[in-house]
PDB file of C-alpha atoms in Angstrom:
ATOM      1  CA  GLU A 453       0.005   0.119   0.101  1.00 96.00           C
ATOM      2  CA  MET A 454       1.297   3.515  -1.209  1.00 97.00           C
ATOM      3  CA  GLN A 455       1.767   5.670   2.177  1.00 98.00           C
ATOM      4  CA  LEU A 456       2.904   9.172   2.983  1.00 98.00           C
ATOM      5  CA  VAL A 457       3.418  10.140   6.632  1.00 98.00           C
ATOM      6  CA  GLU A 458       4.124  13.782   7.523  1.00 98.00           C
ATOM      7  CA  SER A 459       5.741  14.804  10.825  1.00 98.00           C
ATOM      8  CA  GLY A 460       7.346  18.215  12.241  1.00 98.00           C
ATOM      9  CA  GLY A 461       4.271  20.400  12.551  1.00 98.00           C
ATOM     10  CA  ARG A 462       3.895  22.314  15.967  1.00 98.00           C
ATOM     11  CA  LEU A 463       3.022  25.751  17.587  1.00 98.00           C
ATOM     12  CA  VAL A 464       5.783  28.045  16.505  1.00 98.00           C
ATOM     13  CA  ARG A 465       6.165  31.882  17.154  1.00 98.00           C
ATOM     14  CA  PRO A 466       6.066  34.428  14.083  1.00 98.00           C
ATOM     15  CA  GLY A 467       9.535  34.838  12.388  1.00 98.00           C
ATOM     16  CA  ARG A 468      10.934  31.348  13.795  1.00 98.00           C
ATOM     17  CA  SER A 469      11.593  28.276  11.538  1.00 98.00           C
ATOM     18  CA  LEU A 470      10.348  24.790  11.068  1.00 98.00           C
ATOM     19  CA  ARG A 471      11.345  21.660   9.227  1.00 98.00           C
ATOM     20  CA  LEU A 472       8.539  19.339   7.879  1.00 98.00           C
ATOM     21  CA  SER A 473       9.379  15.502   6.909  1.00 98.00           C
ATOM     22  CA  CYS A 474       7.468  13.233   4.883  1.00 98.00           C
ATOM     23  CA  VAL A 475       8.255   9.517   4.621  1.00 98.00           C
ATOM     24  CA  ALA A 476       7.200   7.409   1.767  1.00 98.00           C
ATOM     25  CA  SER A 477       6.396   3.855   1.539  1.00 98.00           C
ATOM     26  CA  GLY A 478       5.054   1.283  -0.886  1.00 97.00           C
ATOM     27  CA  PHE A 479       6.221   2.844  -3.931  1.00 97.00           C
ATOM     28  CA  ASN A 480       9.417   3.762  -5.725  1.00 97.00           C
ATOM     29  CA  PHE A 481       9.990   7.285  -4.530  1.00 97.00           C
ATOM     30  CA  ASP A 482      12.342   8.328  -7.101  1.00 95.00           C
ATOM     31  CA  ASP A 483      10.046   7.547  -9.608  1.00 96.00           C
ATOM     32  CA  TYR A 484       7.611  10.445  -8.894  1.00 96.00           C
ATOM     33  CA  GLY A 485       7.288  14.395  -8.094  1.00 96.00           C
ATOM     34  CA  MET A 486       6.283  15.250  -5.005  1.00 97.00           C
ATOM     35  CA  HIS A 487       4.533  18.398  -3.650  1.00 98.00           C
ATOM     36  CA  TRP A 488       3.523  19.991  -0.574  1.00 98.00           C
ATOM     37  CA  VAL A 489      -0.217  21.260  -0.218  1.00 98.00           C
ATOM     38  CA  ARG A 490      -1.353  23.228   2.775  1.00 98.00           C
ATOM     39  CA  GLN A 491      -5.361  23.786   4.243  1.00 98.00           C
ATOM     40  CA  ALA A 492      -5.862  26.768   6.757  1.00 98.00           C
ATOM     41  CA  PRO A 493      -8.376  25.897   9.327  1.00 97.00           C
ATOM     42  CA  GLY A 494     -11.641  25.679   7.675  1.00 96.00           C
ATOM     43  CA  LYS A 495     -10.444  26.952   4.132  1.00 98.00           C
ATOM     44  CA  GLY A 496      -9.620  25.627   0.909  1.00 98.00           C
ATOM     45  CA  LEU A 497      -6.582  23.870  -0.488  1.00 98.00           C
ATOM     46  CA  GLU A 498      -3.419  25.802  -1.370  1.00 98.00           C
ATOM     47  CA  TRP A 499      -0.461  24.366  -3.357  1.00 98.00           C
ATOM     48  CA  VAL A 500       2.667  25.231  -1.619  1.00 98.00           C
ATOM     49  CA  ALA A 501       5.844  23.325  -3.560  1.00 98.00           C
ATOM     50  CA  THR A 502       6.680  20.885  -5.942  1.00 97.00           C
ATOM     51  CA  ILE A 503       9.977  19.177  -6.677  1.00 97.00           C
ATOM     52  CA  ARG A 504      10.880  16.764  -9.441  1.00 95.00           C
ATOM     53  CA  ARG A 505      12.144  13.166  -9.275  1.00 94.00           C
ATOM     54  CA  ASN A 506      15.766  14.413  -9.427  1.00 88.00           C
ATOM     55  CA  SER A 507      15.321  17.799  -7.791  1.00 85.00           C
ATOM     56  CA  GLY A 508      16.259  19.318 -10.748  1.00 84.00           C
ATOM     57  CA  GLY A 509      12.863  21.211 -11.241  1.00 91.00           C
ATOM     58  CA  ILE A 510      11.233  23.067  -7.936  1.00 95.00           C
ATOM     59  CA  GLY A 511       8.383  25.708  -8.001  1.00 95.00           C
ATOM     60  CA  TYR A 512       6.689  27.376  -5.044  1.00 97.00           C
ATOM     61  CA  ALA A 513       3.683  29.535  -4.638  1.00 98.00           C
ATOM     62  CA  ASP A 514       4.270  33.385  -4.416  1.00 97.00           C
ATOM     63  CA  SER A 515       3.220  33.384  -0.844  1.00 97.00           C
ATOM     64  CA  VAL A 516       6.113  31.186   0.381  1.00 98.00           C
ATOM     65  CA  LYS A 517       8.757  31.860  -2.266  1.00 98.00           C
ATOM     66  CA  GLY A 518      12.113  33.164  -0.623  1.00 97.00           C
ATOM     67  CA  ARG A 519      10.927  31.741   2.655  1.00 98.00           C
ATOM     68  CA  PHE A 520      10.406  27.921   2.279  1.00 98.00           C
ATOM     69  CA  SER A 521      12.345  25.581   0.525  1.00 98.00           C
ATOM     70  CA  ILE A 522      11.493  21.955  -0.677  1.00 98.00           C
ATOM     71  CA  SER A 523      14.074  18.975  -0.810  1.00 97.00           C
ATOM     72  CA  ARG A 524      14.205  15.255  -1.161  1.00 97.00           C
ATOM     73  CA  ASP A 525      16.458  12.618  -0.306  1.00 97.00           C
ATOM     74  CA  ASN A 526      15.263   9.895  -2.558  1.00 96.00           C
ATOM     75  CA  ALA A 527      17.852   7.204  -0.765  1.00 97.00           C
ATOM     76  CA  LYS A 528      15.817   7.884   2.615  1.00 98.00           C
ATOM     77  CA  ASN A 529      12.437   8.172   0.526  1.00 98.00           C
ATOM     78  CA  SER A 530      11.971  11.292   2.201  1.00 98.00           C
ATOM     79  CA  LEU A 531      10.397  14.835   1.345  1.00 98.00           C
ATOM     80  CA  TYR A 532      11.166  17.903   3.283  1.00 98.00           C
ATOM     81  CA  LEU A 533       9.792  21.517   3.611  1.00 98.00           C
ATOM     82  CA  GLN A 534      12.057  23.952   5.251  1.00 98.00           C
ATOM     83  CA  MET A 535      10.030  26.911   6.368  1.00 98.00           C
ATOM     84  CA  ASN A 536      11.812  29.970   7.618  1.00 98.00           C
ATOM     85  CA  SER A 537      10.286  33.442   8.855  1.00 98.00           C
ATOM     86  CA  LEU A 538       7.008  31.909   9.402  1.00 98.00           C
ATOM     87  CA  ARG A 539       3.751  34.215   9.610  1.00 98.00           C
ATOM     88  CA  PRO A 540       0.631  33.528  11.350  1.00 98.00           C
ATOM     89  CA  GLU A 541      -0.842  33.148   7.654  1.00 98.00           C
ATOM     90  CA  ASP A 542       1.346  30.159   7.071  1.00 98.00           C
ATOM     91  CA  THR A 543      -0.891  28.135   9.824  1.00 98.00           C
ATOM     92  CA  ALA A 544      -2.361  25.084   8.416  1.00 98.00           C
ATOM     93  CA  LEU A 545      -2.338  21.373   7.883  1.00 98.00           C
ATOM     94  CA  TYR A 546       0.577  20.601   5.508  1.00 98.00           C
ATOM     95  CA  TYR A 547      -0.002  17.680   3.553  1.00 98.00           C
ATOM     96  CA  CYS A 548       2.591  15.732   1.583  1.00 98.00           C
ATOM     97  CA  ALA A 549       1.228  14.443  -2.082  1.00 98.00           C
ATOM     98  CA  LYS A 550       2.487  12.127  -4.923  1.00 97.00           C
ATOM     99  CA  SER A 551       2.181  12.937  -8.627  1.00 96.00           C
ATOM    100  CA  VAL A 552      -0.043  10.360 -10.429  1.00 94.00           C
ATOM    101  CA  ALA A 553       2.453  10.607 -13.291  1.00 90.00           C
ATOM    102  CA  PHE A 554       4.830   7.459 -13.395  1.00 87.00           C
ATOM    103  CA  LEU A 555       8.481   8.826 -14.253  1.00 85.00           C
ATOM    104  CA  GLU A 556       6.686  12.308 -14.499  1.00 85.00           C
ATOM    105  CA  TYR A 557       4.786  11.252 -17.857  1.00 86.00           C
ATOM    106  CA  LEU A 558       3.368  14.327 -19.255  1.00 86.00           C
ATOM    107  CA  LEU A 559       4.101  16.196 -15.885  1.00 87.00           C
ATOM    108  CA  ALA A 560       0.778  14.927 -14.782  1.00 88.00           C
ATOM    109  CA  ASP A 561       0.790  16.580 -11.372  1.00 93.00           C
ATOM    110  CA  ALA A 562      -2.669  15.577 -10.187  1.00 96.00           C
ATOM    111  CA  PHE A 563      -1.939  14.303  -6.564  1.00 97.00           C
ATOM    112  CA  ASP A 564      -3.047  10.553  -6.064  1.00 97.00           C
ATOM    113  CA  VAL A 565      -1.421   9.960  -2.877  1.00 98.00           C
ATOM    114  CA  TRP A 566      -1.759  12.094   0.422  1.00 98.00           C
ATOM    115  CA  GLY A 567      -0.717  12.125   3.849  1.00 98.00           C
ATOM    116  CA  HIS A 568      -2.663  12.754   6.743  1.00 98.00           C
ATOM    117  CA  GLY A 569      -1.219  16.333   7.209  1.00 98.00           C
ATOM    118  CA  THR A 570       1.035  17.554  10.009  1.00 98.00           C
ATOM    119  CA  LEU A 571      -0.384  21.098  11.719  1.00 98.00           C
ATOM    120  CA  VAL A 572       1.549  24.179  11.958  1.00 98.00           C
ATOM    121  CA  THR A 573       0.419  26.883  14.077  1.00 98.00           C
ATOM    122  CA  VAL A 574       2.122  30.079  14.078  1.00 98.00           C
ATOM    123  CA  SER A 575       1.116  32.346  16.931  1.00 97.00           C
ATOM    124  CA  SER A 576       2.398  34.602  19.516  1.00 96.00           C
TER     125      SER A 576
ATOM    126  CA  ASP B 545      -1.805  32.791 -12.269  1.00 96.00           C
ATOM    127  CA  ILE B 546      -4.444  30.449 -13.432  1.00 97.00           C
ATOM    128  CA  VAL B 547      -7.705  31.334 -11.239  1.00 98.00           C
ATOM    129  CA  MET B 548     -10.333  28.169 -11.066  1.00 98.00           C
ATOM    130  CA  THR B 549     -13.928  29.213 -10.093  1.00 98.00           C
ATOM    131  CA  GLN B 550     -16.409  26.562  -9.077  1.00 98.00           C
ATOM    132  CA  SER B 551     -20.123  26.687  -9.079  1.00 96.00           C
ATOM    133  CA  PRO B 552     -22.164  26.282  -7.086  1.00 97.00           C
ATOM    134  CA  ASP B 553     -20.636  26.970  -3.721  1.00 98.00           C
ATOM    135  CA  SER B 554     -22.810  24.416  -2.187  1.00 98.00           C
ATOM    136  CA  LEU B 555     -25.770  22.235  -3.312  1.00 97.00           C
ATOM    137  CA  ALA B 556     -27.933  19.620  -1.812  1.00 98.00           C
ATOM    138  CA  VAL B 557     -29.160  16.717  -3.827  1.00 97.00           C
ATOM    139  CA  SER B 558     -31.601  13.820  -2.798  1.00 98.00           C
ATOM    140  CA  LEU B 559     -30.193  10.553  -2.812  1.00 98.00           C
ATOM    141  CA  GLY B 560     -30.063   8.527  -6.083  1.00 97.00           C
ATOM    142  CA  GLU B 561     -30.263  11.626  -8.104  1.00 98.00           C
ATOM    143  CA  ARG B 562     -27.671  13.473 -10.297  1.00 98.00           C
ATOM    144  CA  ALA B 563     -25.171  16.080  -8.854  1.00 98.00           C
ATOM    145  CA  THR B 564     -23.110  18.369 -11.062  1.00 98.00           C
ATOM    146  CA  ILE B 565     -20.338  20.394 -10.231  1.00 98.00           C
ATOM    147  CA  ASN B 566     -18.819  23.217 -12.718  1.00 98.00           C
ATOM    148  CA  CYS B 567     -15.281  24.437 -12.514  1.00 98.00           C
ATOM    149  CA  LYS B 568     -14.055  27.054 -14.811  1.00 98.00           C
ATOM    150  CA  SER B 569     -10.425  28.335 -15.462  1.00 98.00           C
ATOM    151  CA  SER B 570      -9.361  31.706 -16.358  1.00 98.00           C
ATOM    152  CA  GLN B 571      -7.411  30.485 -19.122  1.00 98.00           C
ATOM    153  CA  SER B 572      -7.042  27.346 -21.103  1.00 98.00           C
ATOM    154  CA  VAL B 573      -5.516  24.304 -19.410  1.00 98.00           C
ATOM    155  CA  LEU B 574      -5.723  22.364 -22.856  1.00 97.00           C
ATOM    156  CA  TYR B 575      -2.169  21.561 -24.116  1.00 95.00           C
ATOM    157  CA  ASP B 576      -1.987  21.852 -27.723  1.00 93.00           C
ATOM    158  CA  SER B 577       0.884  19.188 -28.193  1.00 93.00           C
ATOM    159  CA  ASN B 578      -0.904  16.437 -26.628  1.00 92.00           C
ATOM    160  CA  ASN B 579      -4.286  17.525 -26.390  1.00 95.00           C
ATOM    161  CA  LYS B 580      -4.754  16.626 -22.822  1.00 96.00           C
ATOM    162  CA  ASN B 581      -6.682  18.960 -20.298  1.00 98.00           C
ATOM    163  CA  TYR B 582      -4.491  19.246 -17.183  1.00 97.00           C
ATOM    164  CA  LEU B 583      -7.556  19.304 -14.804  1.00 98.00           C
ATOM    165  CA  ALA B 584      -8.153  17.045 -11.657  1.00 98.00           C
ATOM    166  CA  TRP B 585     -10.965  16.523  -9.492  1.00 98.00           C
ATOM    167  CA  TYR B 586     -10.886  15.725  -5.632  1.00 98.00           C
ATOM    168  CA  GLN B 587     -13.195  14.586  -3.024  1.00 98.00           C
ATOM    169  CA  GLN B 588     -12.665  15.615   0.603  1.00 98.00           C
ATOM    170  CA  LYS B 589     -14.586  14.431   3.716  1.00 98.00           C
ATOM    171  CA  PRO B 590     -14.298  15.761   7.374  1.00 96.00           C
ATOM    172  CA  GLY B 591     -11.226  14.810   8.994  1.00 96.00           C
ATOM    173  CA  GLN B 592      -9.560  13.096   5.814  1.00 98.00           C
ATOM    174  CA  PRO B 593      -6.910  14.289   3.080  1.00 98.00           C
ATOM    175  CA  PRO B 594      -8.295  15.040  -0.441  1.00 98.00           C
ATOM    176  CA  LYS B 595      -8.843  11.938  -2.725  1.00 98.00           C
ATOM    177  CA  LEU B 596      -7.898  11.905  -6.419  1.00 98.00           C
ATOM    178  CA  LEU B 597     -11.042  11.213  -8.228  1.00 98.00           C
ATOM    179  CA  ILE B 598     -10.687  12.431 -12.149  1.00 98.00           C
ATOM    180  CA  TYR B 599      -7.385  13.779 -13.966  1.00 97.00           C
ATOM    181  CA  TRP B 600      -6.673  14.525 -17.471  1.00 97.00           C
ATOM    182  CA  ALA B 601     -10.365  16.001 -16.914  1.00 98.00           C
ATOM    183  CA  SER B 602     -12.182  12.560 -17.489  1.00 98.00           C
ATOM    184  CA  THR B 603      -9.870   9.900 -16.442  1.00 97.00           C
ATOM    185  CA  ARG B 604     -11.085   8.023 -13.552  1.00 98.00           C
ATOM    186  CA  GLU B 605      -8.809   7.195 -10.829  1.00 97.00           C
ATOM    187  CA  SER B 606      -8.461   3.550 -10.145  1.00 96.00           C
ATOM    188  CA  GLY B 607     -11.152   2.642  -7.572  1.00 97.00           C
ATOM    189  CA  VAL B 608     -13.524   5.302  -8.013  1.00 98.00           C
ATOM    190  CA  PRO B 609     -16.840   4.355  -8.620  1.00 97.00           C
ATOM    191  CA  ASP B 610     -18.018   4.896 -12.149  1.00 96.00           C
ATOM    192  CA  ARG B 611     -20.901   7.196 -10.837  1.00 98.00           C
ATOM    193  CA  PHE B 612     -18.060   9.807 -10.934  1.00 98.00           C
ATOM    194  CA  SER B 613     -17.339  11.417 -14.542  1.00 98.00           C
ATOM    195  CA  GLY B 614     -15.701  14.125 -15.666  1.00 98.00           C
ATOM    196  CA  SER B 615     -15.901  15.928 -18.798  1.00 98.00           C
ATOM    197  CA  GLY B 616     -15.172  19.339 -20.464  1.00 98.00           C
ATOM    198  CA  SER B 617     -12.068  21.043 -22.179  1.00 98.00           C
ATOM    199  CA  GLY B 618     -10.345  24.126 -22.368  1.00 97.00           C
ATOM    200  CA  THR B 619     -11.848  26.234 -19.593  1.00 98.00           C
ATOM    201  CA  ASP B 620     -14.974  24.890 -18.808  1.00 98.00           C
ATOM    202  CA  PHE B 621     -15.409  21.472 -16.771  1.00 98.00           C
ATOM    203  CA  THR B 622     -18.159  19.372 -15.210  1.00 98.00           C
ATOM    204  CA  LEU B 623     -17.815  16.957 -12.352  1.00 98.00           C
ATOM    205  CA  THR B 624     -20.927  14.831 -12.468  1.00 98.00           C
ATOM    206  CA  ILE B 625     -22.209  12.098  -9.559  1.00 98.00           C
ATOM    207  CA  SER B 626     -24.966  10.335 -11.509  1.00 97.00           C
ATOM    208  CA  SER B 627     -26.753   8.686  -8.642  1.00 97.00           C
ATOM    209  CA  LEU B 628     -25.730  10.365  -5.481  1.00 98.00           C
ATOM    210  CA  GLN B 629     -24.792   7.966  -2.600  1.00 98.00           C
ATOM    211  CA  ALA B 630     -25.019   9.039   1.350  1.00 98.00           C
ATOM    212  CA  GLU B 631     -21.258   8.619   1.288  1.00 97.00           C
ATOM    213  CA  ASP B 632     -20.621  11.165  -1.476  1.00 98.00           C
ATOM    214  CA  VAL B 633     -21.415  13.868   1.127  1.00 98.00           C
ATOM    215  CA  ALA B 634     -18.273  16.022   0.884  1.00 98.00           C
ATOM    216  CA  VAL B 635     -16.491  19.126  -0.422  1.00 98.00           C
ATOM    217  CA  TYR B 636     -15.383  18.736  -3.875  1.00 98.00           C
ATOM    218  CA  TYR B 637     -12.199  20.702  -5.660  1.00 98.00           C
ATOM    219  CA  CYS B 638     -10.890  21.084  -8.787  1.00 98.00           C
ATOM    220  CA  GLN B 639      -7.297  21.734  -9.834  1.00 98.00           C
ATOM    221  CA  GLN B 640      -5.322  22.727 -12.730  1.00 98.00           C
ATOM    222  CA  TYR B 641      -1.939  21.438 -13.437  1.00 97.00           C
ATOM    223  CA  TYR B 642      -1.136  22.995 -16.612  1.00 96.00           C
ATOM    224  CA  SER B 643       1.110  25.379 -15.016  1.00 95.00           C
ATOM    225  CA  THR B 644       2.559  26.745 -11.748  1.00 95.00           C
ATOM    226  CA  PRO B 645       1.383  27.816  -9.386  1.00 96.00           C
ATOM    227  CA  TYR B 646      -0.947  25.052  -9.596  1.00 97.00           C
ATOM    228  CA  THR B 647      -4.287  26.238  -8.179  1.00 98.00           C
ATOM    229  CA  PHE B 648      -7.413  24.555  -6.878  1.00 98.00           C
ATOM    230  CA  GLY B 649     -11.216  25.793  -7.061  1.00 98.00           C
ATOM    231  CA  GLN B 650     -12.709  27.111  -3.833  1.00 98.00           C
ATOM    232  CA  GLY B 651     -14.351  24.087  -3.099  1.00 98.00           C
ATOM    233  CA  THR B 652     -17.868  22.845  -3.841  1.00 98.00           C
ATOM    234  CA  LYS B 653     -20.131  21.264  -0.357  1.00 98.00           C
ATOM    235  CA  LEU B 654     -22.323  18.704  -1.317  1.00 98.00           C
ATOM    236  CA  ASP B 655     -24.986  17.702   0.698  1.00 98.00           C
ATOM    237  CA  ILE B 656     -28.121  15.292   0.903  1.00 97.00           C
ATOM    238  CA  LYS B 657     -31.447  17.101   0.508  1.00 96.00           C
TER     239      LYS B 657
END
């Protein structure tokens, strides 16, 4: 069974940093693009960042560009999100998600496997 | 950025009846070179992560009941549930993956009438 498990979320003060992790199992991690998507309490879904199989292609939402950094370690089947200069508006449940496209075929970045999320709360 | 707008924001449908949710993109998500629409639909139930239902606008994800179908091309898309079941109560989102930033619609809440 394909599975993603996020960790690292907690209460943090504005301006501080946090690193989220996501461990994958049940599929060949390095065959797929990976993503972070967040959902503020009671709100809709917001794409945060994407990283290609070989880390050669990376993209960010404007709301996090310059503050967040996505990375992956294919040897550890792990995805990361380094979050710096956190703001109250970054408060959300952060999901790790996998692309549906094997070997990034046609860059089909629909997200077919999701973790259960890790909650980040930014508050003083 | 491509803006995704869903309609309606909420709807209530009787069990066994058809439910239709619309999604409109601010620019075409049809990639001419491969003739594919870069559009997905998700279902999210309370306390759960989203579940992929449809991608390429009309390709049903493995294991998704065939009462769910997607249609449309270019800028206008529709998710149809042919015969509503109680377990279909959820919020539904469309998403474009044509270009970053990938964007979602605001969500449509579906309830039983």
